[in-house]
Coordinates of C-alpha atoms in Angstrom, one line a residue:
M396 CA 18.7 47.3 238.2
A397 CA 21.3 50.0 237.6
E398 CA 24.1 47.7 238.8
G399 CA 22.8 44.9 236.7
E400 CA 22.6 47.0 233.6
S401 CA 26.1 48.3 234.1
Y402 CA 27.4 44.8 234.7
Y403 CA 25.9 43.5 231.4
S404 CA 26.7 46.7 229.5
S405 CA 28.6 46.4 226.2
N406 CA 30.2 49.8 226.6
I407 CA 33.2 50.8 228.7
A408 CA 32.2 53.0 231.7
L409 CA 33.3 56.6 232.1
E410 CA 34.9 55.7 235.5
S411 CA 37.2 53.2 233.8
I412 CA 38.4 55.7 231.4
K413 CA 39.1 58.2 234.2
V414 CA 41.0 55.6 236.2
I415 CA 43.1 54.7 233.2
A416 CA 43.8 58.4 232.6
E417 CA 44.9 59.0 236.2
S418 CA 47.3 56.0 235.9
I419 CA 49.2 57.7 233.2
G420 CA 49.2 61.1 234.8
I421 CA 46.0 62.8 233.4
S422 CA 44.0 63.8 236.4
T423 CA 41.8 66.5 235.0
L424 CA 39.8 64.6 232.3
S425 CA 36.4 66.1 231.5
D426 CA 33.3 63.9 231.3
D427 CA 32.7 64.7 227.6
A428 CA 36.2 63.7 226.7
A429 CA 35.9 60.5 228.8
K430 CA 32.6 59.7 227.0
E431 CA 34.1 60.1 223.5
L432 CA 37.1 57.9 224.4
A433 CA 34.8 55.3 225.9
D434 CA 32.6 55.2 222.8
D435 CA 35.5 54.9 220.5
I436 CA 37.3 52.3 222.5
S437 CA 34.0 50.2 222.8
Y438 CA 33.5 50.4 219.0
R439 CA 37.0 49.2 218.2
L440 CA 36.9 46.4 220.8
K441 CA 33.6 45.2 219.3
H442 CA 35.2 45.0 215.9
V443 CA 38.2 43.0 217.3
V444 CA 35.9 40.6 219.1
Q445 CA 33.7 40.1 216.0
D446 CA 36.7 39.3 213.8
S447 CA 38.1 37.0 216.5
A448 CA 34.8 35.1 216.6
K449 CA 35.0 34.7 212.8
F450 CA 38.4 33.1 213.1
M451 CA 37.0 30.8 215.8
N452 CA 34.1 29.7 213.6
Q453 CA 36.4 29.1 210.6
A454 CA 38.5 26.9 212.9
K455 CA 35.4 24.9 213.9
R456 CA 35.9 25.7 217.6
Q457 CA 33.5 26.7 220.4
K458 CA 36.1 28.5 222.5
L459 CA 37.7 31.8 221.7
T460 CA 41.5 31.7 222.1
T461 CA 44.2 34.4 222.3
S462 CA 45.4 33.4 218.8
D463 CA 42.0 34.4 217.4
V464 CA 42.4 37.9 218.9
D465 CA 46.0 38.1 217.5
H466 CA 44.8 37.2 214.0
A467 CA 42.0 39.7 214.3
M468 CA 44.4 42.5 215.3
K469 CA 46.8 41.4 212.6
I470 CA 44.3 41.9 209.7
K471 CA 43.7 45.4 211.1
N472 CA 47.4 46.2 211.0
I473 CA 47.6 46.4 214.8
E474 CA 50.6 45.1 216.6
P475 CA 49.6 41.9 218.4
L476 CA 49.8 41.5 222.2
Y477 CA 53.2 40.4 223.6
G478 CA 53.6 37.8 226.3
F479 CA 50.6 35.6 225.4
Y480 CA 50.8 34.0 222.0
S481 CA 52.0 35.3 218.7
A482 CA 53.5 33.4 215.8
D483 CA 55.3 36.5 214.5
H484 CA 56.9 37.6 217.8
I485 CA 59.0 35.9 220.4
P486 CA 57.2 35.8 223.8
F487 CA 58.8 37.8 226.7
R488 CA 61.1 36.1 229.2
F489 CA 60.9 37.0 232.9
A490 CA 63.9 37.7 235.1
S491 CA 64.1 39.1 238.6
G492 CA 66.9 40.1 240.9
G493 CA 67.9 42.9 243.2
G494 CA 64.3 43.7 243.9
R495 CA 63.5 44.4 240.3
E496 CA 61.3 42.5 237.8
L497 CA 62.3 42.5 234.2
F498 CA 60.6 41.3 231.0
F499 CA 62.9 41.0 228.0
T500 CA 63.1 39.3 224.6
E501 CA 65.9 36.8 224.0
E502 CA 67.9 37.6 221.0
K503 CA 70.3 35.3 219.3
E504 CA 74.0 36.4 219.2
L505 CA 75.3 36.9 215.7
D506 CA 78.9 36.3 214.6
L507 CA 80.0 39.0 212.3
T508 CA 82.7 36.8 210.8
E509 CA 80.2 34.3 209.6
L510 CA 78.1 37.1 208.1
I511 CA 81.0 38.6 206.3
S512 CA 82.4 35.4 204.9
G513 CA 79.1 33.8 204.1
H514 CA 77.4 33.8 200.7
P515 CA 75.3 36.9 200.0
V516 CA 71.6 36.4 200.2
K517 CA 69.9 36.1 196.8
L518 CA 67.4 38.8 196.0
P519 CA 63.9 37.4 195.5
L520 CA 62.7 37.3 191.9
E521 CA 60.1 39.7 190.7
V522 CA 56.6 38.4 190.0
T523 CA 56.2 37.8 186.3
L524 CA 53.6 36.3 183.9
R525 CA 54.4 33.7 181.3
A526 CA 51.9 32.6 178.7
H527 CA 51.7 29.2 177.1
W528 CA 49.2 27.4 174.9
L529 CA 46.5 25.5 176.7
C530 CA 44.9 24.2 173.5
I531 CA 45.6 24.7 169.7
D532 CA 42.8 23.9 167.3
G533 CA 41.2 21.5 169.8
V534 CA 44.4 19.6 170.5
Q535 CA 46.3 20.0 173.8
P536 CA 50.0 20.4 173.3
T537 CA 52.4 18.2 175.2
I538 CA 54.3 20.7 177.3
P539 CA 55.2 20.6 181.0
E540 CA 52.5 23.2 181.9
N541 CA 49.6 21.1 180.6
P542 CA 48.5 17.8 182.2
P543 CA 49.0 14.8 179.9
P544 CA 45.7 13.6 178.4
I545 CA 44.5 10.3 179.6
S546 CA 42.9 7.8 177.2
K547 CA 39.3 6.7 177.5
E548 CA 40.4 3.1 178.2
L549 CA 42.7 4.2 181.1
Q550 CA 39.8 6.3 182.6
K551 CA 37.6 3.2 182.4
V552 CA 40.2 1.0 184.1
E553 CA 40.7 3.6 186.9
A554 CA 36.9 3.9 187.4
I555 CA 36.5 0.1 187.7
D556 CA 39.6 -0.5 189.9
P557 CA 40.8 2.7 191.6
I558 CA 43.7 0.9 193.2
T559 CA 45.5 0.7 189.9
K560 CA 46.2 4.4 190.1
L561 CA 47.7 4.0 193.6
N562 CA 49.9 1.1 192.3
K563 CA 51.0 3.2 189.4
T564 CA 52.0 6.0 191.8
S565 CA 54.0 3.7 194.0
K566 CA 55.6 2.2 190.9
E567 CA 56.7 5.7 189.7
K568 CA 58.1 6.4 193.2
S569 CA 60.2 3.2 193.0
D570 CA 61.4 4.1 189.6
T571 CA 62.6 7.5 190.7
S572 CA 64.3 6.2 193.9
G573 CA 65.9 3.2 192.1
K574 CA 64.6 0.7 194.7
P575 CA 61.8 -1.7 194.1
A576 CA 58.7 -0.6 196.0
I577 CA 57.2 -3.3 198.2
G578 CA 53.7 -2.2 197.6
K579 CA 51.5 -2.6 200.7
F580 CA 48.5 -2.2 198.3
H581 CA 49.7 -5.1 196.2
K582 CA 50.0 -7.3 199.3
L583 CA 46.6 -6.1 200.5
R584 CA 45.1 -7.0 197.2
N585 CA 46.6 -10.5 197.3
V586 CA 45.7 -11.3 200.9
E587 CA 42.4 -9.6 201.5
T588 CA 39.5 -8.9 199.1
V589 CA 38.6 -5.3 200.0
H590 CA 37.4 -2.3 198.1
V591 CA 39.8 0.7 198.4
K592 CA 38.3 4.1 197.7
Q593 CA 40.2 6.2 195.3
L594 CA 42.4 8.6 197.3
A595 CA 43.8 10.6 194.4
T596 CA 42.3 14.1 194.2
H597 CA 41.9 16.2 191.1
E598 CA 43.7 19.5 191.5
L599 CA 43.1 22.0 188.8
S600 CA 45.8 24.3 187.6
V601 CA 45.2 28.0 187.3
E602 CA 44.6 27.7 183.6
Q603 CA 42.1 24.9 184.1
Q604 CA 40.3 26.9 186.7
L605 CA 40.1 29.8 184.3
Y606 CA 38.9 27.5 181.5
Y607 CA 36.2 26.1 183.8
K608 CA 35.0 29.5 184.7
E609 CA 34.9 30.8 181.1
I610 CA 33.2 27.6 179.8
T611 CA 30.4 27.6 182.5
E612 CA 29.8 31.3 182.1
A613 CA 29.6 31.0 178.3
C614 CA 27.3 28.0 178.3
V615 CA 24.7 29.7 180.5
G616 CA 25.3 33.3 179.4
A617 CA 23.5 35.5 177.0
D618 CA 26.0 35.5 174.1
E619 CA 25.0 32.8 171.6
G620 CA 28.3 33.0 169.8
R621 CA 30.4 32.3 172.9
R622 CA 28.0 29.5 173.8
A623 CA 28.5 27.8 170.5
E624 CA 32.3 28.0 170.9
A625 CA 32.1 26.7 174.4
L626 CA 29.9 23.7 173.4
Q627 CA 32.2 22.9 170.6
S628 CA 35.1 22.9 173.0
L629 CA 33.2 20.5 175.4
A630 CA 32.4 18.2 172.5
S631 CA 36.0 18.0 171.0
D632 CA 38.6 18.9 173.7
P633 CA 40.5 15.8 174.7
G634 CA 41.9 17.2 178.0
L635 CA 38.7 17.6 180.0
H636 CA 38.8 14.5 182.2
E637 CA 40.2 16.5 185.2
M638 CA 37.4 19.0 185.0
L639 CA 34.6 16.4 184.2
P640 CA 33.5 15.9 187.9
R641 CA 33.1 19.6 188.3
M642 CA 31.2 20.0 185.0
C643 CA 28.8 17.2 186.0
T644 CA 28.2 18.8 189.4
F645 CA 27.6 22.1 187.8
I646 CA 25.0 20.6 185.6
A647 CA 23.3 18.7 188.4
E648 CA 23.2 21.7 190.8
G649 CA 22.1 24.0 187.9
V650 CA 19.1 21.8 187.1
K651 CA 18.1 21.6 190.8
V652 CA 18.1 25.3 191.2
N653 CA 16.5 26.3 187.9
V654 CA 13.7 23.7 188.0
V655 CA 12.6 25.3 191.3
Q656 CA 12.8 28.7 189.7
H657 CA 11.2 27.6 186.5
N658 CA 14.0 29.0 184.4
L659 CA 13.5 27.3 181.0
A660 CA 16.3 28.9 179.1
I661 CA 19.0 27.8 181.6
L662 CA 17.6 24.3 181.6
I663 CA 18.0 24.2 177.8
Y664 CA 21.6 25.4 178.0
L665 CA 22.4 22.8 180.6
M666 CA 21.0 20.0 178.5
R667 CA 23.1 21.3 175.6
M668 CA 26.1 20.9 177.8
V669 CA 25.1 17.3 178.5
K670 CA 24.8 16.6 174.8
A671 CA 28.3 18.1 174.1
L672 CA 29.9 15.9 176.8
L673 CA 28.2 12.8 175.4
E674 CA 29.6 13.7 172.0
N675 CA 33.2 14.0 173.3
P676 CA 34.9 10.7 172.3
S677 CA 37.7 11.1 174.8
L678 CA 35.6 11.3 178.0
F679 CA 34.4 8.4 180.1
L680 CA 31.1 9.5 181.6
E681 CA 30.0 6.2 183.3
K682 CA 31.4 7.4 186.6
Y683 CA 29.2 10.5 186.6
L684 CA 25.9 9.0 185.4
H685 CA 24.5 9.3 188.9
E686 CA 24.5 13.0 188.4
L687 CA 23.6 13.3 184.7
I688 CA 20.7 10.8 184.6
P689 CA 18.6 12.5 187.4
S690 CA 19.2 15.9 185.7
V691 CA 18.1 14.7 182.3
S692 CA 15.1 12.8 183.8
T693 CA 14.0 15.9 185.7
C694 CA 13.9 17.8 182.4
I695 CA 11.7 15.0 180.9
V696 CA 9.1 14.3 183.5
S697 CA 9.1 17.4 185.7
K698 CA 5.6 18.8 186.3
Q699 CA 6.5 22.4 185.5
L700 CA 9.7 23.7 183.7
C701 CA 8.7 27.3 183.0
L702 CA 6.7 30.2 184.4
R703 CA 4.1 30.0 181.6
P704 CA 3.4 26.4 180.7
E705 CA 0.5 27.2 178.4
L706 CA 2.7 29.6 176.3
D707 CA 6.4 28.6 176.6
N708 CA 7.6 25.7 174.5
H709 CA 8.8 23.4 177.2
W710 CA 7.8 20.5 175.1
A711 CA 10.9 20.9 172.9
L712 CA 13.1 20.6 176.0
R713 CA 11.3 17.4 177.0
D714 CA 11.8 16.0 173.5
F715 CA 15.5 17.0 173.5
A716 CA 16.1 15.5 177.0
A717 CA 14.3 12.3 175.9
R718 CA 16.7 11.9 173.0
L719 CA 19.7 12.5 175.4
M720 CA 18.3 9.8 177.7
A721 CA 18.0 7.4 174.8
Q722 CA 21.6 8.1 173.8
I723 CA 22.8 7.5 177.4
C724 CA 21.0 4.1 177.5
K725 CA 22.5 3.2 174.1
N726 CA 26.0 4.1 175.1
F727 CA 26.2 2.9 178.7
N728 CA 23.6 0.2 179.2
T729 CA 25.2 -3.1 180.3
S730 CA 23.9 -6.3 181.9
T731 CA 25.5 -5.1 185.1
N732 CA 24.0 -1.7 185.6
N733 CA 20.7 -2.2 183.6
I734 CA 20.3 1.5 182.9
Q735 CA 17.7 1.1 180.2
T736 CA 15.6 -1.3 182.3
R737 CA 15.6 1.1 185.2
I738 CA 14.8 4.1 183.0
T739 CA 12.0 2.2 181.2
R740 CA 10.5 1.2 184.6
M741 CA 10.6 4.8 185.8
F742 CA 8.7 6.1 182.7
A743 CA 6.2 3.2 182.8
S744 CA 5.4 3.9 186.4
A745 CA 4.7 7.5 185.5
I746 CA 2.2 6.4 182.8
N747 CA 0.5 3.9 185.1
N748 CA 0.1 6.4 187.9
E749 CA -3.3 8.0 187.8
K750 CA -2.1 11.2 189.5
T751 CA 0.6 12.0 186.9
H752 CA 0.3 15.5 185.6
I753 CA -0.3 15.9 181.8
S754 CA 3.1 17.5 181.3
S755 CA 4.8 14.6 183.1
L756 CA 2.7 12.1 181.1
Y757 CA 3.9 13.6 177.9
G758 CA 7.5 13.4 179.0
A759 CA 7.1 9.7 180.0
I760 CA 5.6 8.8 176.6
E761 CA 8.3 10.7 174.8
G762 CA 11.0 9.0 176.9
L763 CA 9.6 5.6 176.1
S764 CA 9.1 6.3 172.4
E765 CA 12.8 7.2 172.1
L766 CA 13.9 3.8 173.4
G767 CA 12.8 1.9 170.3
P768 CA 9.8 0.2 168.7
E769 CA 9.9 -2.8 171.1
V770 CA 9.5 -0.6 174.1
I771 CA 6.5 1.1 172.4
K772 CA 4.8 -2.2 171.7
V773 CA 5.2 -3.4 175.3
F774 CA 4.7 -0.3 177.4
I775 CA 2.7 2.3 175.4
I776 CA 0.3 0.5 173.1
P777 CA -1.4 -1.5 175.9
K778 CA -1.9 1.8 177.8
V779 CA -3.3 3.9 175.0
K780 CA -6.9 3.5 176.1
L781 CA -6.1 4.5 179.6
I782 CA -4.1 7.5 178.3
A783 CA -7.1 8.5 176.1
E784 CA -9.5 8.4 179.1
K785 CA -7.2 10.6 181.1
M786 CA -6.9 13.0 178.2
D787 CA -10.7 13.1 177.9
A788 CA -10.9 14.0 181.6
N789 CA -8.5 17.0 181.2
I790 CA -9.4 18.3 177.7
S791 CA -11.7 21.0 179.1
G792 CA -9.4 22.3 181.8
T793 CA -6.1 24.2 181.8
D794 CA -4.2 21.2 180.4
K795 CA -5.9 21.5 176.9
V796 CA -2.5 22.4 175.3
G797 CA -0.8 19.4 176.9
V798 CA -3.6 17.0 175.7
G799 CA -3.1 18.2 172.2
H800 CA 0.6 17.6 172.3
I801 CA 0.1 14.1 173.7
K802 CA -2.4 13.3 171.0
H803 CA 0.0 14.5 168.3
L804 CA 2.9 12.5 169.8
L805 CA 0.9 9.3 170.1
V806 CA -0.3 9.5 166.5
K807 CA 3.2 10.1 165.2
V808 CA 4.8 7.4 167.3
L809 CA 2.2 4.6 167.1
T810 CA 1.3 4.9 163.4
P811 CA 4.4 3.0 162.0
I812 CA 4.0 0.4 164.7
L813 CA 0.3 -0.2 164.2
K814 CA 0.8 -0.4 160.4
T815 CA 3.0 -3.4 161.0
I816 CA 1.3 -5.3 163.8
R817 CA -2.3 -4.8 162.5
N818 CA -3.4 -6.5 159.3
P819 CA -5.7 -4.7 156.8
P820 CA -8.5 -4.0 156.4
D821 CA -8.5 -1.4 159.2
S822 CA -11.9 -1.2 161.0
L823 CA -12.7 2.1 162.6
E824 CA -14.9 0.4 165.3
E825 CA -12.0 -1.9 166.3
Y826 CA -9.7 1.1 166.7
K827 CA -12.3 2.9 168.8
N828 CA -12.7 -0.2 171.0
D829 CA -9.0 -0.7 171.4
Y830 CA -7.7 2.9 171.7
G831 CA -10.7 4.9 172.9
S832 CA -11.0 8.5 171.7
L833 CA -7.6 8.2 170.0
G834 CA -8.9 5.5 167.7
P835 CA -10.2 7.7 164.9
G836 CA -7.0 9.6 164.7
L837 CA -4.9 6.5 164.7
H838 CA -7.2 4.8 162.2
G839 CA -6.9 7.7 159.7
S840 CA -3.2 8.0 160.1
V841 CA -2.6 4.2 159.6
I842 CA -4.7 4.2 156.4
K843 CA -2.9 7.2 155.1
A844 CA 0.5 5.5 155.8
R845 CA -0.6 2.4 154.0
L846 CA -1.7 4.3 150.9
S847 CA 1.5 6.3 150.8
A848 CA 3.5 3.1 151.2
N849 CA 1.6 1.4 148.3
Q850 CA 2.1 4.3 146.0
A851 CA 5.8 4.5 146.8
Q852 CA 6.5 0.9 145.9
P853 CA 7.6 0.4 142.2
T854 CA 6.5 -2.8 140.4
T855 CA 9.9 -3.6 138.7
I856 CA 11.1 -7.1 138.3
T857 CA 14.1 -8.7 136.5
V858 CA 13.4 -11.6 134.1
N859 CA 15.8 -13.9 132.4
P860 CA 15.2 -14.0 128.6
Q861 CA 15.6 -17.8 128.6
S862 CA 12.6 -18.1 130.9
I863 CA 10.6 -15.9 128.6
L864 CA 11.5 -18.2 125.7
Q865 CA 10.1 -21.1 127.6
S866 CA 6.9 -19.3 128.5
G867 CA 5.7 -19.0 124.8
A868 CA 5.9 -15.2 124.4
D869 CA 6.6 -13.7 121.0
I870 CA 10.0 -12.0 121.0
L871 CA 11.1 -9.4 118.5
L872 CA 14.8 -8.7 118.4
S873 CA 15.7 -5.0 118.1
Q874 CA 19.1 -3.4 117.7
T875 CA 17.8 -0.1 119.2
P876 CA 18.9 0.7 122.7
A877 CA 15.4 0.2 124.1
K878 CA 14.5 -1.5 127.4
A879 CA 12.7 -4.9 127.3
I880 CA 9.0 -4.3 128.0
V881 CA 6.4 -7.0 128.6
V882 CA 3.0 -6.3 127.3
G883 CA 0.4 -8.4 129.0
S884 CA -3.3 -8.5 129.4
T885 CA -3.1 -7.7 133.2
P886 CA -4.3 -4.2 134.3
R887 CA -0.9 -3.6 136.1
H888 CA 1.9 -3.5 133.6
Q889 CA 5.4 -4.7 134.5
V890 CA 8.6 -3.2 133.5
I891 CA 11.4 -5.7 132.9
N892 CA 15.0 -4.7 133.1
P893 CA 17.4 -6.5 130.7
T894 CA 20.1 -8.7 132.0
V895 CA 23.4 -7.1 132.8
G896 CA 26.1 -7.5 130.2
N897 CA 23.7 -8.3 127.3
T898 CA 24.3 -5.9 124.4
Q899 CA 21.0 -6.7 122.7
K900 CA 17.7 -5.3 124.0
Y901 CA 14.5 -7.2 123.7
V902 CA 11.0 -6.0 123.2
I903 CA 8.7 -8.8 124.6
V904 CA 5.1 -9.0 123.6
H905 CA 2.8 -11.7 125.0
S906 CA 0.5 -13.4 122.4
R907 CA -3.1 -12.9 123.0
P908 CA -5.7 -15.6 122.5
P909 CA -7.4 -15.3 119.1
P910 CA -10.9 -13.8 119.2
S911 CA -13.8 -15.6 117.5
P912 CA -13.6 -14.2 114.0
S913 CA -16.5 -13.5 111.8
P914 CA -16.7 -15.2 108.3
S915 CA -16.0 -11.9 106.6
Q916 CA -12.7 -11.5 108.6
Q917 CA -11.2 -14.9 107.5
T918 CA -10.1 -13.7 104.1
G919 CA -6.4 -13.4 105.2
P920 CA -4.2 -14.6 108.0
S921 CA -5.5 -14.2 111.5
Q922 CA -4.6 -10.8 112.9
S923 CA -4.2 -12.2 116.4
Q924 CA -1.3 -14.4 115.1
K925 CA 0.7 -11.2 114.2
P926 CA 3.2 -10.1 116.9
M927 CA 2.7 -6.6 118.2
F928 CA 5.7 -4.4 117.7
V929 CA 6.5 -2.0 120.6
T930 CA 9.3 0.5 120.4
Q931 CA 10.6 3.1 122.9
Q932 CA 12.3 5.6 120.7
S933 CA 9.3 7.8 120.3
Q934 CA 8.3 7.3 124.0
P935 CA 11.3 7.9 126.2
R936 CA 9.3 7.6 129.4
M937 CA 7.4 4.4 128.5
E938 CA 8.1 2.6 131.7
T939 CA 6.3 5.3 133.7
E940 CA 3.1 5.3 131.7
D941 CA 0.0 3.6 133.0
H942 CA -0.9 2.2 129.5
L943 CA 1.2 1.2 126.5

């Protein structure tokens, strides 16, 4: 066992140190000194081997080479080994003769005449820093250091057909060389119908990397002032198309991590970044919806977004994300991608699933309600009774707060729709049969909405004086600037506006049928035949009174 242990030992043996010492003329080396030397040499060799293994792993290789050892020694400021492999040193050459073996390095012969007559070597320039404007008042100046801004239309063309950018590059090369470029991509496009993946990579300058670092740190940091400035820059800066892929990846990865960690604040900050990018008119986001839509959907229908769901206001995040989703559907939905249809199907499946959590159910309802009244009529109203049954089953548990939010949301969303699709009178029993436990709340809200709508509607009509003359009403001309008022026998009085351009104002009084007079009252002309005179000078708010 002793021989096996020494064979597999990771330390250099004392005998090896003594043999090496004797080979250089040291014959009296004590055991203590040999032990100290062995430990130190073993320690340093382990470090070199570990660093060599790191170089091997970075090179994606399974075999350790001498170059890895040379690199490991180089980073420790140790002169590399000669005779094997070294990029900085010329290997030895071997020569023998006369019974002697010689290793030497071959040196190039230099001609002193060429050195004296040649041009002097220029001294290298010192490292300096030069500042330039990256953005001035939200506008990127056109200087060589800044990349030229690309219009939204050009971004869309490159997203649809990436080969156009390659053709543009080959055209620029032909212009610079002065010879027409025979584009192999053009020939390929005419001969074969293939899809070419975009080969151009987005390389960020040092300024753009610094901008990206500052923007991301400010958007998710603790300083609200810096966050507001960063979001304003994302919403208005026209030169962000180069950094847009990295911004969208940052948002997507941030949502994945913080949903698992239930970090509500960071999720809100990331959704504010999405809103700022959507508001930027110079960005074409359609290429990156595959990262933005899952992130926004996660913040809408995720089961848990914070550590304390019963106390933290994660409902506001779901509402905000639902509005963002509606904006995405409005801006990017086409007959080709059918984004709104797919999003609607996702939310509807969450409502139809019996195992959906109360928080996810709230998010699905909010997401559908933001897509418009037609979506509410088709996907929410037929499911109200099922939603009410699920709420009744969870009202006594830990989801009591979520049930209350869902009830408030449904009453707010469904009231204007039910007021239009259901004809009065509204029966409480019908509402209970159609909508379950939500029926009484919806019934009261619809009735209240109808009353407020009736009270808000003014009864003002415009009448042509010629039509009034033909109707047999008594007309009294007045030169005073009074409005024309019709006095009728109906309980609801009507205010008539005079025709535009007429300088004379009319006070119109309908004749009432004569009452059956008594013999004592027939001494003079009939009082009912006298026109009633109405003026507005003493009553400036006559049209708002309930009686004249």
